Coordinates of C-alpha atoms and ligand atoms in Angstrom, one line a residue:
Chain A
X171 CA 61.5 -2.2 11.3
X172 CA 61.3 -1.0 7.7
X173 CA 62.2 -4.6 7.1
X174 CA 58.8 -5.9 8.3
X175 CA 57.1 -2.9 6.3
X176 CA 59.0 -4.1 3.0
X177 CA 57.7 -7.7 3.5
X178 CA 54.2 -6.7 4.4
X179 CA 53.9 -4.2 1.5
X180 CA 55.4 -6.5 -1.0
X181 CA 52.9 -9.3 0.2
X182 CA 50.0 -7.0 -0.3
X183 CA 51.2 -5.5 -3.6
X184 CA 51.5 -9.2 -4.7
X185 CA 47.8 -10.0 -3.9
X186 CA 46.5 -7.1 -5.6
X187 CA 48.7 -7.5 -8.7
X188 CA 46.6 -10.4 -9.7
X189 CA 43.1 -9.6 -7.9
X190 CA 41.0 -12.4 -9.9
X191 CA 43.4 -15.1 -9.1
X192 CA 44.0 -14.0 -5.3
X193 CA 40.0 -13.5 -4.9
X194 CA 39.5 -17.0 -6.6
X195 CA 41.8 -18.7 -4.1
X196 CA 40.5 -16.6 -1.3
X197 CA 37.1 -17.9 -2.2
X198 CA 38.5 -21.5 -2.4
X199 CA 40.1 -21.6 0.8
X200 CA 37.1 -19.8 2.5
X201 CA 34.8 -22.7 1.2
X202 CA 37.1 -25.2 2.7
X203 CA 37.2 -23.6 6.0
X204 CA 33.4 -23.3 5.8
X205 CA 33.3 -27.1 5.4
X206 CA 35.8 -27.1 8.3
X207 CA 33.8 -25.1 10.6
X208 CA 30.7 -26.9 9.7
X209 CA 32.3 -30.2 10.3
X210 CA 33.6 -29.3 14.0
X211 CA 30.4 -27.6 15.0
X212 CA 28.2 -30.7 13.9
X213 CA 30.7 -33.0 15.5
X214 CA 30.7 -31.0 18.9
X215 CA 26.9 -30.6 18.7
X216 CA 26.3 -34.5 18.3
X217 CA 28.8 -35.1 21.0
X218 CA 27.0 -32.7 23.3
X219 CA 23.6 -34.4 22.6
X220 CA 25.1 -37.8 23.2
X221 CA 26.3 -36.6 26.5
X222 CA 23.1 -35.1 27.5
X223 CA 21.0 -38.2 26.5
X224 CA 23.5 -40.4 28.2
X225 CA 23.2 -38.7 31.6
X226 CA 19.3 -39.7 31.3
X227 CA 17.7 -42.7 32.2
X228 CA 17.2 -45.8 30.1
X229 CA 13.5 -45.5 29.3
X230 CA 11.3 -42.6 29.4
X231 CA 7.5 -42.3 29.1
X232 CA 6.8 -38.8 27.9
X233 CA 3.6 -37.5 29.5
X234 CA 0.8 -35.6 27.9
X235 CA 0.6 -31.9 29.4
X236 CA -3.0 -32.4 30.4
X237 CA -2.7 -35.8 31.9
X238 CA -4.4 -36.3 35.4
X239 CA -1.9 -36.6 38.2
X240 CA -3.9 -39.7 39.4
X241 CA -3.7 -41.6 36.2
X242 CA 0.0 -40.9 36.1
X243 CA 0.6 -42.3 39.7
X244 CA -1.7 -45.2 38.7
X245 CA 0.5 -46.0 35.7
X246 CA 3.7 -45.6 37.8
X247 CA 2.3 -48.3 40.3
X248 CA 1.5 -50.7 37.3
X249 CA 4.9 -50.4 35.8
X250 CA 6.5 -50.7 39.2
X251 CA 4.9 -54.2 39.4
X252 CA 6.8 -55.6 36.5
X253 CA 9.8 -57.6 37.8
X254 CA 12.1 -56.3 35.2
X255 CA 11.6 -52.8 36.6
X256 CA 13.8 -51.8 39.3
X257 CA 12.6 -48.2 40.0
X258 CA 10.1 -45.5 38.5
X259 CA 10.8 -41.7 39.0
X260 CA 8.2 -39.2 38.3
X261 CA 9.8 -36.0 36.7
X262 CA 7.6 -33.0 36.4
X263 CA 8.1 -30.2 33.7
X264 CA 9.9 -28.0 36.2
X265 CA 12.2 -30.9 37.4
X266 CA 13.0 -31.5 33.8
X267 CA 13.7 -28.1 33.2
X268 CA 16.1 -27.8 36.3
X269 CA 17.9 -30.8 35.6
X270 CA 18.8 -29.5 31.8
X271 CA 19.9 -26.3 33.4
X272 CA 22.1 -28.2 35.7
X273 CA 23.7 -30.2 32.7
X274 CA 24.5 -27.3 30.7
X275 CA 26.0 -25.3 33.5
X276 CA 28.5 -28.3 34.1
X277 CA 29.5 -28.3 30.2
X278 CA 31.4 -25.4 28.9
X279 CA 30.5 -26.1 25.4
X280 CA 26.8 -25.7 25.6
X281 CA 24.4 -23.1 27.1
X282 CA 20.8 -22.7 27.3
X283 CA 19.8 -19.5 25.5
X284 CA 16.0 -19.2 26.3
X285 CA 14.4 -20.4 29.3
X286 CA 11.3 -18.3 28.9
X287 CA 9.1 -21.1 28.0
X288 CA 9.4 -24.8 29.0
X289 CA 8.9 -27.2 26.1
X290 CA 9.9 -30.1 28.1
X291 CA 7.5 -32.7 29.0
X292 CA 7.0 -34.4 32.5
X293 CA 7.8 -38.0 32.3
X294 CA 8.2 -41.3 34.1
X295 CA 11.9 -42.5 34.2
X296 CA 12.1 -46.2 34.2
X297 CA 15.2 -47.9 35.3
X298 CA 15.5 -51.5 34.3
X299 CA 17.0 -54.3 36.5
X300 CA 18.3 -56.2 33.5
X301 CA 19.2 -54.0 30.2
X302 CA 18.2 -57.2 28.1
X303 CA 14.4 -56.6 29.1
X304 CA 14.4 -53.2 27.4
X305 CA 12.8 -54.3 24.2
X306 CA 9.9 -56.1 25.7
X307 CA 9.4 -53.5 28.4
X308 CA 9.4 -50.7 25.6
X309 CA 6.8 -52.8 23.5
X310 CA 4.8 -53.0 26.3
X311 CA 4.8 -49.2 27.3
X312 CA 4.3 -48.3 23.9
X313 CA 0.7 -49.7 24.2
X314 CA -0.2 -46.9 26.5
X315 CA 0.4 -44.1 23.8
X316 CA -2.7 -42.6 22.8
X317 CA -4.7 -43.3 25.9
X318 CA -4.5 -40.0 27.2
X319 CA -1.5 -40.2 29.5
X320 CA 1.5 -41.2 27.5
X321 CA 2.6 -39.3 24.4
X322 CA 5.8 -40.9 23.7
X323 CA 8.2 -43.8 24.7
X324 CA 12.0 -43.3 24.2
X325 CA 14.3 -45.8 24.6
X326 CA 17.5 -43.9 25.3
X327 CA 20.2 -46.5 24.7
X328 CA 19.0 -46.9 21.0
X329 CA 18.9 -43.1 20.5
X330 CA 22.3 -42.8 21.8
X331 CA 23.3 -45.8 19.5
X332 CA 21.8 -43.9 16.4
X333 CA 23.5 -40.7 17.4
X334 CA 26.7 -42.5 17.7
X335 CA 26.4 -44.0 14.6
X336 CA 25.5 -40.4 12.7
X337 CA 28.7 -39.1 14.4
X338 CA 30.7 -41.8 13.2
X339 CA 29.6 -41.6 9.6
X340 CA 29.8 -37.8 9.8
X341 CA 33.2 -38.1 11.1
X342 CA 34.4 -40.3 8.1
X343 CA 32.6 -38.7 5.4
X344 CA 33.5 -35.2 6.8
X345 CA 37.1 -36.0 7.1
X346 CA 37.1 -37.4 3.6
X347 CA 35.5 -34.5 1.9
X348 CA 37.7 -32.1 4.0
X349 CA 40.9 -33.9 3.0
X350 CA 39.8 -33.4 -0.6
X351 CA 39.0 -29.7 -0.2
X352 CA 42.3 -29.2 1.7
X353 CA 44.2 -30.6 -1.3
X354 CA 42.3 -28.4 -3.8
X355 CA 42.9 -25.3 -1.6
X356 CA 46.7 -26.0 -1.3
X357 CA 46.7 -26.8 -5.0
X358 CA 45.2 -23.2 -5.6
X359 CA 47.4 -21.5 -3.6
X360 CA 50.7 -22.9 -4.7
X361 CA 49.4 -21.9 -8.1
X362 CA 48.7 -18.2 -7.0
X363 CA 51.9 -18.0 -5.5
X364 CA 53.6 -19.4 -8.5
X365 CA 52.2 -16.8 -10.5
X366 CA 53.2 -14.2 -8.0
X367 CA 56.8 -15.4 -8.1
X368 CA 56.8 -15.4 -12.0
X369 CA 55.6 -11.9 -11.9
X370 CA 58.4 -10.9 -9.9
X371 CA 61.3 -13.0 -11.0
X372 CA 63.4 -10.3 -12.0
X373 CA 63.3 -8.7 -8.8
X374 CA 64.0 -12.1 -7.1
X375 CA 67.1 -12.5 -9.4
X376 CA 68.3 -9.2 -8.5
X377 CA 67.6 -9.6 -4.9
X378 CA 69.8 -12.9 -4.6
X379 CA 72.3 -11.2 -6.8
X380 CA 72.8 -8.4 -4.3
X381 CA 72.8 -10.6 -1.3
X382 CA 69.3 -11.2 0.2
X383 CA 69.0 -14.3 1.9
X384 CA 66.6 -17.0 0.9
X385 CA 64.3 -16.2 3.7
X386 CA 63.9 -12.6 2.8
X387 CA 62.9 -13.7 -0.6
X388 CA 60.5 -16.0 0.7
X389 CA 58.7 -14.1 3.3
X390 CA 56.6 -11.8 1.2
X391 CA 55.2 -14.8 -0.5
X392 CA 54.5 -16.7 2.6
X393 CA 53.0 -13.8 4.1
X394 CA 50.9 -13.5 0.8
X395 CA 49.8 -16.9 1.1
X396 CA 48.9 -16.3 4.8
X397 CA 46.8 -13.2 3.6
X398 CA 44.7 -15.4 1.4
X399 CA 44.4 -17.9 4.0
X400 CA 43.4 -15.1 6.5
X401 CA 40.8 -13.5 4.3
X402 CA 39.3 -16.7 3.5
X403 CA 38.9 -17.5 7.3
X404 CA 37.4 -14.1 7.7
X405 CA 34.8 -15.0 5.0
X406 CA 34.2 -18.3 6.5
X407 CA 34.0 -17.0 10.0
X408 CA 31.4 -14.3 8.8
X409 CA 29.2 -16.9 7.0
X410 CA 29.2 -19.2 10.0
X411 CA 28.2 -16.4 12.6
X412 CA 25.2 -15.3 10.2
X413 CA 24.5 -18.7 9.6
X414 CA 24.8 -20.2 13.0
X415 CA 21.2 -18.9 14.3
X416 CA 19.0 -20.5 11.4
X417 CA 21.0 -23.7 11.4
X418 CA 20.9 -23.9 15.1
X419 CA 17.1 -23.2 15.1
X420 CA 16.6 -26.1 12.4
X421 CA 18.9 -28.6 14.6
X422 CA 16.9 -27.7 17.7
X423 CA 13.5 -28.7 16.2
X424 CA 15.3 -31.6 14.5
X425 CA 16.7 -32.9 17.8
X426 CA 13.7 -31.7 19.9
X427 CA 15.5 -30.3 22.9
X428 CA 15.6 -26.8 24.3
X429 CA 17.5 -24.2 22.3
X430 CA 21.0 -25.2 23.0
X431 CA 23.7 -23.2 21.9
X432 CA 27.6 -23.6 21.7
X433 CA 29.3 -21.7 24.7
X434 CA 31.6 -18.8 23.8
X435 CA 34.7 -21.0 24.8
X436 CA 33.6 -23.2 21.8
X437 CA 33.0 -20.4 19.5
X438 CA 36.4 -19.0 20.1
X439 CA 38.1 -22.6 19.8
X440 CA 36.0 -22.8 16.3
X441 CA 37.3 -19.5 15.3
X442 CA 40.9 -20.0 16.5
X443 CA 41.0 -23.5 14.6
X444 CA 39.7 -22.0 11.4
X445 CA 42.2 -19.2 11.3
X446 CA 45.1 -21.7 12.4
X447 CA 44.2 -24.0 9.6
X448 CA 43.9 -20.9 7.3
X449 CA 47.2 -19.7 7.9
X450 CA 48.8 -23.1 7.6
X451 CA 47.4 -23.9 4.3
X452 CA 48.2 -20.4 3.0
X453 CA 51.7 -20.2 4.4
X454 CA 52.5 -24.0 3.6
X455 CA 51.3 -23.8 0.1
X456 CA 53.2 -20.4 -0.5
X457 CA 56.4 -22.0 0.9
X458 CA 56.2 -25.2 -1.4
X459 CA 55.7 -22.8 -4.3
X460 CA 58.8 -20.5 -3.5
X461 CA 60.9 -23.4 -2.6
X462 CA 60.3 -25.1 -6.0
X463 CA 61.2 -21.6 -7.6
X464 CA 64.3 -20.9 -5.5
X465 CA 65.8 -24.5 -6.1
X466 CA 65.9 -23.7 -9.9
Chain B
X9 CA 92.6 -22.2 6.8
X10 CA 95.7 -23.1 4.5
X11 CA 94.0 -20.6 2.2
X12 CA 93.8 -17.8 4.5
X13 CA 97.5 -18.3 5.6
X14 CA 100.2 -16.7 3.3
X15 CA 97.4 -15.1 1.3
X16 CA 98.8 -11.7 2.3
X17 CA 97.0 -9.0 0.5
X18 CA 95.2 -10.9 -2.0
X19 CA 91.4 -10.2 -2.3
X20 CA 90.7 -12.5 -5.1
X21 CA 92.4 -15.9 -5.8
X22 CA 91.7 -18.1 -8.6
X23 CA 93.7 -21.4 -8.6
X24 CA 93.7 -23.6 -11.7
X25 CA 90.0 -23.0 -12.5
X26 CA 88.0 -24.3 -15.3
X27 CA 84.4 -23.8 -16.3
X28 CA 82.5 -26.0 -18.6
X29 CA 78.8 -25.2 -18.9
X30 CA 76.4 -28.2 -19.1
X31 CA 76.2 -28.0 -22.8
X32 CA 79.8 -28.6 -23.0
X33 CA 81.1 -25.1 -23.5
X34 CA 84.4 -24.6 -22.1
X35 CA 84.3 -21.1 -20.9
X36 CA 87.4 -20.9 -18.9
X37 CA 90.5 -23.3 -18.7
X38 CA 93.1 -23.5 -16.1
X39 CA 92.8 -20.0 -15.0
X40 CA 95.3 -18.9 -12.3
X41 CA 94.6 -15.2 -11.2
X42 CA 95.5 -13.0 -8.0
X43 CA 94.1 -9.6 -7.4
X44 CA 95.4 -7.6 -4.8
X45 CA 93.4 -5.3 -2.4
X46 CA 93.2 -2.2 -3.9
X47 CA 94.1 -3.1 -7.3
X48 CA 92.5 -1.8 -10.5
X49 CA 92.3 -4.5 -13.1
X50 CA 91.1 -4.8 -16.6
X51 CA 89.7 -8.1 -18.0
X52 CA 90.0 -8.1 -21.6
X53 CA 89.3 -10.6 -24.5
X54 CA 87.1 -10.8 -27.4
X55 CA 83.3 -11.7 -27.1
X56 CA 83.1 -15.1 -25.7
X57 CA 86.3 -15.2 -24.1
X58 CA 84.9 -16.1 -20.8
X59 CA 85.1 -12.6 -18.9
X60 CA 81.4 -12.8 -17.6
X61 CA 81.9 -16.4 -16.7
X62 CA 84.6 -15.6 -14.6
X63 CA 82.8 -12.7 -12.7
X64 CA 79.7 -15.0 -12.3
X65 CA 82.2 -17.5 -10.3
X66 CA 83.3 -15.0 -8.2
X67 CA 79.9 -14.2 -6.6
X68 CA 79.1 -17.9 -6.8
X69 CA 76.4 -17.3 -9.3
X70 CA 78.1 -20.3 -11.0
X71 CA 80.4 -23.0 -9.5
X72 CA 83.6 -23.8 -11.2
X73 CA 83.9 -27.1 -12.8
X74 CA 87.2 -27.6 -11.3
X75 CA 89.9 -25.4 -9.2
X76 CA 89.5 -23.3 -6.1
X77 CA 88.1 -19.7 -6.0
X78 CA 88.9 -17.3 -2.9
X79 CA 87.1 -14.0 -2.5
X80 CA 88.1 -11.9 0.6
X81 CA 89.7 -14.8 2.3
X82 CA 86.7 -17.1 1.9
X83 CA 86.5 -20.3 -0.2
X84 CA 83.9 -19.6 -2.5
X85 CA 83.5 -23.1 -3.9
X86 CA 83.2 -24.9 -0.5
X87 CA 81.3 -22.1 1.4
X88 CA 78.0 -23.2 2.8
X89 CA 74.9 -22.1 0.8
X90 CA 73.9 -19.9 3.7
X91 CA 77.3 -17.7 3.4
X92 CA 76.5 -16.7 -0.1
X93 CA 74.4 -13.7 0.7
X94 CA 77.1 -12.2 2.7
X95 CA 79.7 -12.9 0.2
X96 CA 77.5 -11.0 -2.5
X97 CA 77.1 -8.0 0.1
X98 CA 80.7 -7.5 -0.1
X99 CA 81.2 -7.8 -3.9
X100 CA 79.4 -5.1 -5.7
X101 CA 78.6 -6.2 -9.4
X102 CA 77.5 -3.9 -12.4
X103 CA 76.0 -6.5 -14.7
X104 CA 76.5 -6.4 -18.6
X105 CA 72.9 -5.9 -18.8
X106 CA 72.4 -3.6 -15.8
X107 CA 69.7 -5.4 -14.3
X108 CA 67.5 -2.6 -13.2
X109 CA 63.9 -2.8 -12.2
X110 CA 61.6 -1.0 -14.6
X111 CA 59.2 -0.1 -12.3
X112 CA 61.3 1.4 -9.5
X113 CA 62.9 4.5 -9.5
X114 CA 66.7 5.4 -9.7
X115 CA 66.6 5.8 -5.9
X116 CA 64.5 2.9 -5.3
X117 CA 66.7 0.7 -7.4
X118 CA 69.8 1.9 -5.5
X119 CA 68.2 1.4 -2.0
X120 CA 66.6 -1.9 -3.0
X121 CA 70.1 -3.5 -2.4
X122 CA 70.0 -2.4 1.2
X123 CA 66.4 -2.9 2.0
X124 CA 66.5 -6.6 0.9
X125 CA 69.7 -7.3 2.8
X126 CA 68.0 -6.2 5.8
X127 CA 68.8 -2.6 6.5
X128 CA 66.6 -0.1 8.0
X129 CA 64.8 2.4 5.7
X130 CA 66.6 5.3 7.2
X131 CA 70.0 3.8 6.5
X132 CA 69.0 2.8 2.9
X133 CA 67.8 6.6 2.3
X134 CA 70.9 7.9 3.5
X135 CA 73.3 5.5 2.0
X136 CA 71.2 5.9 -1.2
X137 CA 71.7 9.6 -1.3
X138 CA 75.5 9.1 -0.9
X139 CA 76.0 6.8 -3.6
X140 CA 73.9 8.9 -6.0
X141 CA 75.9 11.8 -5.2
X142 CA 79.0 9.9 -5.8
X143 CA 77.7 8.8 -9.2
X144 CA 76.5 12.2 -9.9
X145 CA 72.7 11.2 -10.1
X146 CA 71.2 13.0 -7.4
X147 CA 69.2 15.0 -9.9
X148 CA 67.8 11.9 -11.4
X149 CA 66.6 10.1 -8.2
X150 CA 62.9 9.9 -9.0
X151 CA 63.4 8.9 -12.5
X152 CA 62.4 5.5 -13.9
X153 CA 65.1 3.4 -15.9
X154 CA 63.2 4.0 -19.2
X155 CA 63.6 7.7 -18.7
X156 CA 67.5 7.7 -18.3
X157 CA 70.1 7.6 -21.0
X158 CA 72.6 4.6 -21.3
X159 CA 75.3 6.5 -19.0
X160 CA 72.5 7.4 -16.6
X161 CA 71.3 3.6 -16.5
X162 CA 75.0 2.5 -16.0
X163 CA 75.6 4.9 -13.2
X164 CA 72.5 3.7 -11.5
X165 CA 73.7 0.3 -11.7
X166 CA 77.2 1.5 -10.3
X167 CA 75.4 3.3 -7.4
X168 CA 73.5 0.1 -6.6
X169 CA 76.7 -2.0 -6.7
X170 CA 78.4 0.7 -4.5
X171 CA 75.6 1.4 -2.0
X172 CA 76.4 -1.4 0.5
X173 CA 80.2 -0.2 0.6
X174 CA 81.7 -3.4 -1.1
X175 CA 85.4 -4.2 -0.9
X176 CA 85.3 -5.1 -4.5
X177 CA 83.6 -3.5 -7.3
X178 CA 83.1 -5.5 -10.5
X179 CA 81.8 -3.8 -13.5
X180 CA 81.2 -6.3 -16.6
X181 CA 81.4 -4.3 -19.9
X182 CA 80.4 -0.9 -18.3
X183 CA 81.1 1.1 -21.6
X184 CA 79.5 -1.4 -24.0
X185 CA 76.9 0.8 -25.6
X186 CA 78.2 4.0 -24.6
X187 CA 79.4 7.1 -26.8
X188 CA 83.2 7.8 -26.1
X189 CA 82.4 10.8 -24.0
X190 CA 80.1 9.0 -22.0
X191 CA 82.3 6.1 -21.7
X192 CA 85.1 8.2 -20.4
X193 CA 82.8 9.8 -17.5
X194 CA 82.1 6.4 -16.4
X195 CA 85.8 5.1 -16.5
X196 CA 86.6 8.4 -14.5
X197 CA 84.1 7.6 -12.0
X198 CA 85.3 4.2 -11.6
X199 CA 88.9 5.4 -11.3
X200 CA 87.8 7.6 -8.3
X201 CA 85.8 4.8 -6.7
X202 CA 89.2 2.7 -7.0
X203 CA 91.0 5.8 -5.5
X204 CA 88.6 6.0 -2.8
X205 CA 89.9 2.5 -1.6
X206 CA 87.7 -0.1 -3.5
X207 CA 89.3 -2.9 -5.5
X208 CA 88.1 -2.7 -9.1
X209 CA 87.9 -5.4 -11.7
X210 CA 86.3 -4.3 -15.1
X211 CA 85.6 -6.4 -18.1
X212 CA 85.8 -4.7 -21.1
X213 CA 86.5 -4.6 -25.1
X214 CA 87.5 -0.9 -25.2
X215 CA 91.0 -0.7 -26.3
X216 CA 91.3 3.1 -26.1
X217 CA 90.4 3.2 -22.5
X218 CA 92.9 0.2 -21.5
X219 CA 95.5 1.7 -23.5
X220 CA 95.1 5.2 -21.9
X221 CA 94.9 4.1 -18.2
X222 CA 98.1 2.0 -18.2
X223 CA 96.6 -0.6 -15.4
X224 CA 97.1 -4.1 -14.9
X225 CA 95.6 -5.9 -17.9
X226 CA 94.5 -9.6 -17.8
X227 CA 94.0 -11.0 -21.3
X228 CA 91.7 -14.0 -21.6
X229 CA 91.5 -15.7 -25.1
X230 CA 89.3 -19.0 -25.4
X231 CA 89.0 -19.1 -21.9
X232 CA 92.8 -19.0 -20.9
X233 CA 94.8 -16.3 -19.4
X234 CA 97.2 -15.4 -22.3
X235 CA 98.7 -12.3 -20.9
X236 CA 98.8 -10.5 -17.5
X237 CA 100.8 -7.3 -17.5
X238 CA 101.1 -4.6 -14.9
X239 CA 100.9 -1.5 -17.2
X240 CA 99.3 -3.4 -19.9
X241 CA 98.1 -2.6 -23.5
X242 CA 95.2 -3.8 -25.3
X243 CA 96.8 -5.9 -27.9
X244 CA 94.9 -7.6 -30.4
Ligands
LIG599 N1 75.0 -20.3 -19.3 C1 75.8 -20.6 -20.4 N2 75.5 -22.0 -20.7 C2 76.2 -22.2 -21.8 N3 77.2 -21.6 -22.3 C3 77.5 -20.4 -21.7 C4 76.7 -19.9 -20.7 N4 77.3 -18.6 -20.5 C5 78.2 -18.5 -21.5 N5 78.4 -19.4 -22.1 C6 79.6 -19.5 -23.2 O1 80.6 -19.7 -22.5 C7 81.6 -18.6 -23.4 C8 82.2 -17.6 -22.5 O2 80.9 -16.6 -22.3 P1 80.9 -15.2 -21.5 O3 79.7 -14.6 -21.5 O4 82.0 -15.6 -20.3 O5 81.8 -14.5 -22.5 P2 82.4 -12.8 -22.4 O6 83.9 -12.8 -22.4 O7 81.7 -12.3 -21.2 O8 81.8 -12.2 -23.7 P3 81.2 -10.8 -24.2 O9 82.1 -10.1 -24.4 O10 80.3 -11.0 -25.2 O11 80.2 -10.5 -22.9 C9 80.8 -18.4 -24.7 O12 81.3 -19.2 -25.6 C10 79.4 -18.4 -24.2 O13 78.7 -18.9 -25.4
LIG600 MG1 80.2 -10.8 -21.1

């Protein structure tokens, strides 16, 4: 398999022949991939959050931790008296936790990393007979906030709506930026390989004159492009792994649910996608570049 | 197929070949030429007569403007692009400007021709040693081209052309810049290669060598074959 050895060593030599250019394009590709990874992770995170919220009830009254049970039951009876309300469930802190654990267990893309503390609040979950009454009922229930029992009223359909909007905006904006970065990365790779081809034009000429096939001429360059891509992917993956913790914490305190983390399946999917894109951009860019040269 | 039938022993056939370069220069005009397997042929003519142009057609470095070219039974003009590498592996060419890679040693330059055509490193090493021994350069295998004399560079180029055991060896002006003694050594080498069974086509200006060897001489003048003699002389 000296043939493979030839292709690999030639590609590696090509990379180090012009280290500044190679590292600059590696950096560009890495940046593009980082954006791609961030985009994928955020998108998946929001999807998961929407999923969790959608599986909950329509209105939730979060209760103060020190609220008296008799007051809670009293409130519950008053709410049930409203004809618009079909049902009210009392969910304790422990029940809330158990339910979240249950949801996470059913989803391969999220997992609960820390269950030592229970930051969830007890709540009264209100199911409405008619969805159109939601604003009125919500407004009425908000009156209860600050009287020692209710700490917050959450209108879930509204939150889900907001999240969906964020997801959509992020998808469009992210895709646009990503497309731009992709073009930049491709451009940089095409140029890097063009320079590599130029540096070896005598060798290429002789290769062709002694009967090397076009593919044999192309492979080292395609591999060099893929090498740039792979190194960029490694850098991006490293950054993602290092930054994942802090970013996750920030997200958690923002969304205010338990510290949720992406499951290992998703992490592998993410790394796989990043590398696949990296190799495609690197190899594809190189191919475009060599093709242009060989056509001359 | 018609081309193959009745073509007998001919390794190279040019049928009414003309070559006009894009800038309008007529390098070859209505050239008919047949070279048999095992032949030793001198291609002579003054500078600009079209010798290198004819050679370029044989390995499809250029295409003729009109006419047909066959090499080893294959229609060089109409062959698929993907068939060109195989053709070139069967035709060894020693280029007028050597085309050696300056950053590769003698052995690497020679082995390069095998490595880039998919041969194993083992095979490349063995065949390189054989070719270097044949041209008498085994002692110089680790030298770089700029550490070689003109004759040694020429031998390196010949070794590279021979390393894939081609049926035909084409040498373009192999004594161009060499002193008479070195020129004769190169010629003796080519004669030996021919005697070992390789068909030889050699472009040259060197009248002394042509006259001494008394081989077939094809004379080009302004792109036309003006003489083609079995035991020819270099007549000015
Ligand atoms: N690529 C090219 N484009 C245009 N004209 C060319 C090209 N190559 C050669 N020519 C012209 O074609 C003619 C034949 O050139 P060629 O190189 O075949 O001559 P030659 O017999 O090999 O000469 P020499 O003995 O000097 O090597 C010359 O007039 C030359 O200027
Ligand atoms: Mg010439």
